[in-house]
CSV table of C-alpha atoms in Angstrom, one decimal:
chain,number,residue,atom,x,y,z
A,1,UNK,CA,-37.4,130.5,-75.8
A,2,UNK,CA,-36.8,130.4,-79.5
A,3,UNK,CA,-39.6,129.6,-81.9
A,4,UNK,CA,-39.7,127.6,-85.2
A,5,UNK,CA,-37.6,129.1,-87.8
A,6,UNK,CA,-37.7,128.2,-91.5
A,7,UNK,CA,-35.4,129.0,-94.4
A,8,UNK,CA,-35.5,130.3,-97.0
A,9,UNK,CA,-38.6,132.5,-96.7
A,10,UNK,CA,-39.1,132.6,-100.5
A,11,UNK,CA,-37.8,130.4,-103.4
A,12,UNK,CA,-38.4,130.1,-107.1
A,13,UNK,CA,-37.6,126.9,-108.9
A,14,UNK,CA,-38.1,125.5,-112.4
A,15,UNK,CA,-40.2,122.4,-113.0
A,16,UNK,CA,-38.2,119.2,-112.8
A,17,UNK,CA,-35.7,120.7,-110.3
A,18,UNK,CA,-35.1,119.6,-106.8
A,19,UNK,CA,-35.5,121.7,-103.6
A,20,UNK,CA,-34.6,121.5,-100.0
A,21,UNK,CA,-36.4,123.4,-97.3
A,22,UNK,CA,-35.1,123.8,-93.8
A,23,UNK,CA,-36.6,124.0,-90.3
A,24,UNK,CA,-35.2,124.6,-86.9
A,25,UNK,CA,-37.5,123.3,-84.2
A,26,UNK,CA,-38.4,125.2,-81.1
A,27,UNK,CA,-36.0,124.5,-78.2
A,28,UNK,CA,-37.0,121.3,-76.3
A,29,UNK,CA,-39.2,119.9,-79.0
A,30,UNK,CA,-38.4,116.4,-80.4
A,31,UNK,CA,-41.0,116.1,-83.2
A,32,UNK,CA,-41.3,118.0,-86.4
A,33,UNK,CA,-44.1,117.9,-89.0
A,34,UNK,CA,-44.3,119.5,-92.4
A,35,UNK,CA,-47.5,120.8,-94.1
A,36,UNK,CA,-48.2,122.1,-97.6
A,37,UNK,CA,-50.6,125.0,-97.9
A,38,UNK,CA,-51.8,125.7,-101.5
A,39,UNK,CA,-53.1,129.2,-102.2
A,40,UNK,CA,-56.6,129.6,-100.7
A,41,UNK,CA,-56.6,126.2,-98.9
A,42,UNK,CA,-55.9,124.9,-95.5
A,43,UNK,CA,-52.6,123.1,-94.7
A,44,UNK,CA,-52.2,119.5,-95.7
A,45,UNK,CA,-50.1,117.1,-93.7
A,46,UNK,CA,-47.1,115.8,-95.6
A,47,UNK,CA,-45.2,113.8,-92.9
A,48,UNK,CA,-43.8,113.8,-89.4
A,49,UNK,CA,-40.4,112.9,-87.9
A,50,UNK,CA,-39.8,111.7,-84.4
A,51,UNK,CA,-36.3,110.6,-83.2
A,52,UNK,CA,-35.0,111.0,-86.8
A,53,UNK,CA,-37.5,108.5,-88.2
A,54,UNK,CA,-40.6,109.1,-90.2
A,55,UNK,CA,-43.6,108.7,-87.9
A,56,UNK,CA,-46.6,109.3,-90.1
A,57,UNK,CA,-47.3,110.4,-93.7
A,58,UNK,CA,-50.1,112.0,-95.6
A,59,UNK,CA,-51.2,111.5,-99.0
A,60,UNK,CA,-48.0,112.8,-100.8
A,61,UNK,CA,-45.8,110.9,-103.3
A,62,UNK,CA,-42.4,109.5,-102.5
A,63,UNK,CA,-40.7,112.4,-104.3
A,64,UNK,CA,-41.5,114.3,-101.0
A,65,UNK,CA,-38.9,113.1,-98.5
A,66,UNK,CA,-37.5,114.4,-95.3
A,67,UNK,CA,-34.9,114.2,-92.7
A,68,UNK,CA,-34.6,115.0,-89.0
A,69,UNK,CA,-31.2,115.6,-87.4
A,70,UNK,CA,-30.0,114.8,-83.9
A,71,UNK,CA,-30.5,118.4,-82.9
A,72,UNK,CA,-34.2,118.0,-84.0
A,73,UNK,CA,-33.8,120.3,-87.0
A,74,UNK,CA,-35.3,119.0,-90.2
A,75,UNK,CA,-35.3,119.2,-94.0
A,76,UNK,CA,-38.0,118.7,-96.5
A,77,UNK,CA,-36.8,117.6,-100.0
A,78,UNK,CA,-38.9,117.6,-103.1
A,79,UNK,CA,-37.7,116.0,-106.3
A,80,UNK,CA,-38.9,116.4,-109.9
A,81,UNK,CA,-40.8,119.6,-109.0
A,82,UNK,CA,-44.2,120.1,-110.6
A,83,UNK,CA,-46.2,123.3,-111.0
A,84,UNK,CA,-48.7,122.1,-108.5
A,85,UNK,CA,-45.9,122.0,-105.8
A,86,UNK,CA,-46.2,125.8,-105.7
A,87,UNK,CA,-47.3,126.5,-102.1
A,88,UNK,CA,-46.5,127.7,-98.6
A,89,UNK,CA,-44.6,125.0,-96.8
A,90,UNK,CA,-45.1,125.1,-93.1
A,91,UNK,CA,-43.0,123.3,-90.4
A,92,UNK,CA,-44.4,122.6,-87.0
A,93,UNK,CA,-42.6,121.3,-83.9
A,94,UNK,CA,-43.8,119.7,-80.7
A,95,UNK,CA,-42.7,117.9,-77.6
A,96,UNK,CA,-44.1,114.4,-77.7
A,97,UNK,CA,-44.0,112.2,-74.6
A,98,UNK,CA,-46.9,110.7,-72.7
A,99,UNK,CA,-48.9,113.9,-73.4
A,100,UNK,CA,-49.7,116.1,-76.3
A,101,UNK,CA,-48.9,119.7,-75.8
A,102,UNK,CA,-49.7,121.2,-79.2
A,103,UNK,CA,-47.6,122.3,-82.2
A,104,UNK,CA,-45.7,125.5,-82.8
A,105,UNK,CA,-45.6,126.6,-86.4
A,106,UNK,CA,-43.0,128.5,-88.3
A,107,UNK,CA,-43.8,131.3,-90.8
A,108,UNK,CA,-43.3,129.1,-93.8
A,109,UNK,CA,-41.3,128.9,-97.0
A,110,UNK,CA,-43.1,130.2,-100.1
A,111,UNK,CA,-42.1,127.9,-103.0
A,112,UNK,CA,-43.0,129.0,-106.6
A,113,UNK,CA,-42.4,126.5,-109.4
A,114,UNK,CA,-42.3,128.0,-112.9
B,1,UNK,CA,-61.4,109.6,-92.1
B,2,UNK,CA,-61.5,112.7,-90.1
B,3,UNK,CA,-62.7,115.9,-91.8
B,4,UNK,CA,-63.2,119.5,-90.8
B,5,UNK,CA,-65.6,121.8,-92.4
B,6,UNK,CA,-65.8,125.5,-92.2
B,7,UNK,CA,-69.0,126.5,-93.9
B,8,UNK,CA,-68.2,130.1,-94.4
B,9,UNK,CA,-65.5,130.9,-96.9
B,10,UNK,CA,-65.6,134.7,-96.3
B,11,UNK,CA,-67.2,136.8,-93.6
B,12,UNK,CA,-67.3,140.6,-93.4
B,13,UNK,CA,-68.1,142.3,-90.2
B,14,UNK,CA,-68.0,145.9,-89.0
B,15,UNK,CA,-65.4,146.9,-86.4
B,16,UNK,CA,-67.0,146.6,-82.9
B,17,UNK,CA,-69.5,144.0,-84.0
B,18,UNK,CA,-69.5,140.4,-82.6
B,19,UNK,CA,-68.2,137.5,-84.6
B,20,UNK,CA,-68.8,133.8,-84.8
B,21,UNK,CA,-66.9,131.5,-87.1
B,22,UNK,CA,-68.3,128.0,-87.6
B,23,UNK,CA,-66.4,124.8,-87.5
B,24,UNK,CA,-67.7,121.2,-87.7
B,25,UNK,CA,-65.7,118.0,-87.5
B,26,UNK,CA,-66.2,114.4,-88.1
B,27,UNK,CA,-64.5,112.1,-85.7
B,28,UNK,CA,-65.6,109.1,-83.6
B,29,UNK,CA,-64.3,110.1,-80.3
B,30,UNK,CA,-63.5,113.4,-78.7
B,31,UNK,CA,-60.7,115.0,-80.6
B,32,UNK,CA,-58.2,117.6,-79.8
B,33,UNK,CA,-59.5,120.9,-81.4
B,34,UNK,CA,-57.7,124.0,-82.3
B,35,UNK,CA,-58.3,127.4,-83.9
B,36,UNK,CA,-55.4,129.1,-85.7
B,37,UNK,CA,-55.1,132.5,-87.3
B,38,UNK,CA,-53.0,133.4,-90.3
B,39,UNK,CA,-52.2,136.9,-91.5
B,40,UNK,CA,-51.3,137.2,-95.2
B,41,UNK,CA,-47.9,135.6,-96.1
B,42,UNK,CA,-47.5,134.5,-92.5
B,43,UNK,CA,-47.5,131.2,-90.6
B,44,UNK,CA,-50.2,129.9,-88.2
B,45,UNK,CA,-50.7,131.4,-84.8
B,46,UNK,CA,-52.5,129.4,-82.2
B,47,UNK,CA,-55.6,131.2,-80.8
B,48,UNK,CA,-57.0,128.4,-78.5
B,49,UNK,CA,-57.3,124.7,-78.1
B,50,UNK,CA,-59.6,122.2,-76.5
B,51,UNK,CA,-58.4,118.9,-75.1
B,52,UNK,CA,-60.9,118.0,-72.4
B,53,UNK,CA,-62.8,119.5,-69.5
B,54,UNK,CA,-64.7,122.8,-69.6
B,55,UNK,CA,-66.3,123.1,-73.0
B,56,UNK,CA,-65.9,126.9,-73.2
B,57,UNK,CA,-62.3,127.7,-73.9
B,58,UNK,CA,-60.7,131.1,-73.6
B,59,UNK,CA,-57.9,132.1,-76.0
B,60,UNK,CA,-55.7,135.0,-76.9
B,61,UNK,CA,-56.8,138.3,-78.4
B,62,UNK,CA,-60.2,138.0,-76.7
B,63,UNK,CA,-61.3,134.9,-78.6
B,64,UNK,CA,-63.3,132.1,-77.2
B,65,UNK,CA,-64.7,128.8,-78.5
B,66,UNK,CA,-67.3,126.4,-77.3
B,67,UNK,CA,-67.1,122.6,-77.9
B,68,UNK,CA,-70.5,121.1,-78.5
B,69,UNK,CA,-70.3,117.3,-78.7
B,70,UNK,CA,-73.9,116.8,-79.8
B,71,UNK,CA,-73.4,119.1,-82.8
B,72,UNK,CA,-69.7,118.1,-83.5
B,73,UNK,CA,-69.0,121.8,-83.5
B,74,UNK,CA,-66.2,124.0,-82.2
B,75,UNK,CA,-67.3,127.5,-83.1
B,76,UNK,CA,-65.0,130.6,-82.5
B,77,UNK,CA,-66.5,133.8,-81.1
B,78,UNK,CA,-65.4,137.3,-80.3
B,79,UNK,CA,-67.7,139.9,-78.7
B,80,UNK,CA,-66.1,142.9,-80.4
B,81,UNK,CA,-64.0,142.7,-83.5
B,82,UNK,CA,-61.0,144.9,-84.1
B,83,UNK,CA,-59.6,145.9,-87.5
B,84,UNK,CA,-56.5,144.0,-86.7
B,85,UNK,CA,-58.5,140.8,-86.6
B,86,UNK,CA,-58.8,140.7,-90.3
B,87,UNK,CA,-57.1,137.4,-91.4
B,88,UNK,CA,-57.7,133.8,-92.3
B,89,UNK,CA,-58.9,131.5,-89.6
B,90,UNK,CA,-58.4,127.8,-89.6
B,91,UNK,CA,-60.1,125.2,-87.5
B,92,UNK,CA,-58.1,121.9,-87.0
B,93,UNK,CA,-58.5,118.6,-85.3
B,94,UNK,CA,-56.0,116.1,-84.1
B,95,UNK,CA,-57.1,112.7,-83.1
B,96,UNK,CA,-55.8,111.1,-80.0
B,97,UNK,CA,-53.7,108.5,-81.6
B,98,UNK,CA,-52.4,110.0,-84.9
B,99,UNK,CA,-49.8,112.5,-85.2
B,100,UNK,CA,-51.2,115.0,-87.7
B,101,UNK,CA,-53.7,117.8,-87.9
B,102,UNK,CA,-56.6,117.9,-90.3
B,103,UNK,CA,-57.4,121.5,-91.1
B,104,UNK,CA,-60.5,123.0,-92.4
B,105,UNK,CA,-60.5,125.1,-95.7
B,106,UNK,CA,-60.4,128.3,-93.7
B,107,UNK,CA,-62.6,131.4,-93.3
B,108,UNK,CA,-61.4,134.7,-94.4
B,109,UNK,CA,-62.5,137.6,-92.1
B,110,UNK,CA,-62.7,141.1,-93.4
B,111,UNK,CA,-63.4,144.0,-91.0
B,112,UNK,CA,-65.1,147.2,-92.1
B,113,UNK,CA,-64.1,150.4,-90.4
């Protein structure tokens, strides 16, 4: 059973640029969520995708957007990067049906905005 | 809105000593509760979870947690800490209808030899 894989592991971008982060869900999972973890803080929910549609969103501006593909992999896009976007971005996948089974987290992408 | 508090920012214990990490949550009903561990630069690893039933939950690596509804708490315990347990520990809650987790701010555990 494969886990959740994220790419790249580290990334440095300049303020104002755009970035795309990628996530491959665990086999058999149909839902993916993205979290932002600033240094020294707990993860904050960005949004979730289920069946290729956004299925819930946290308190993040529209310049944070995402996609989920038919194979349940996902992308997180951030436009007009700001210094405060520097963080560890975590992807989590889950199987959602009539029950909740829990999330599996990836190791994250460390984004540094300079 | 739901919230999770972890009152201890940093705890230091000696190897072999017992450990208790505190977690309190605010939520109207019985939530789904989780403890995750994060080593430096790594993602989150699930230690244990509580959905319903027995309020004492066993997890991996010798950890356990007890759900106390009257205190809105879900404290994590380990009888004998190992040096490899040094990490950041996060308590999280997921409500029964929403799709996201709310995480606490984390407790950093240091282990003295």
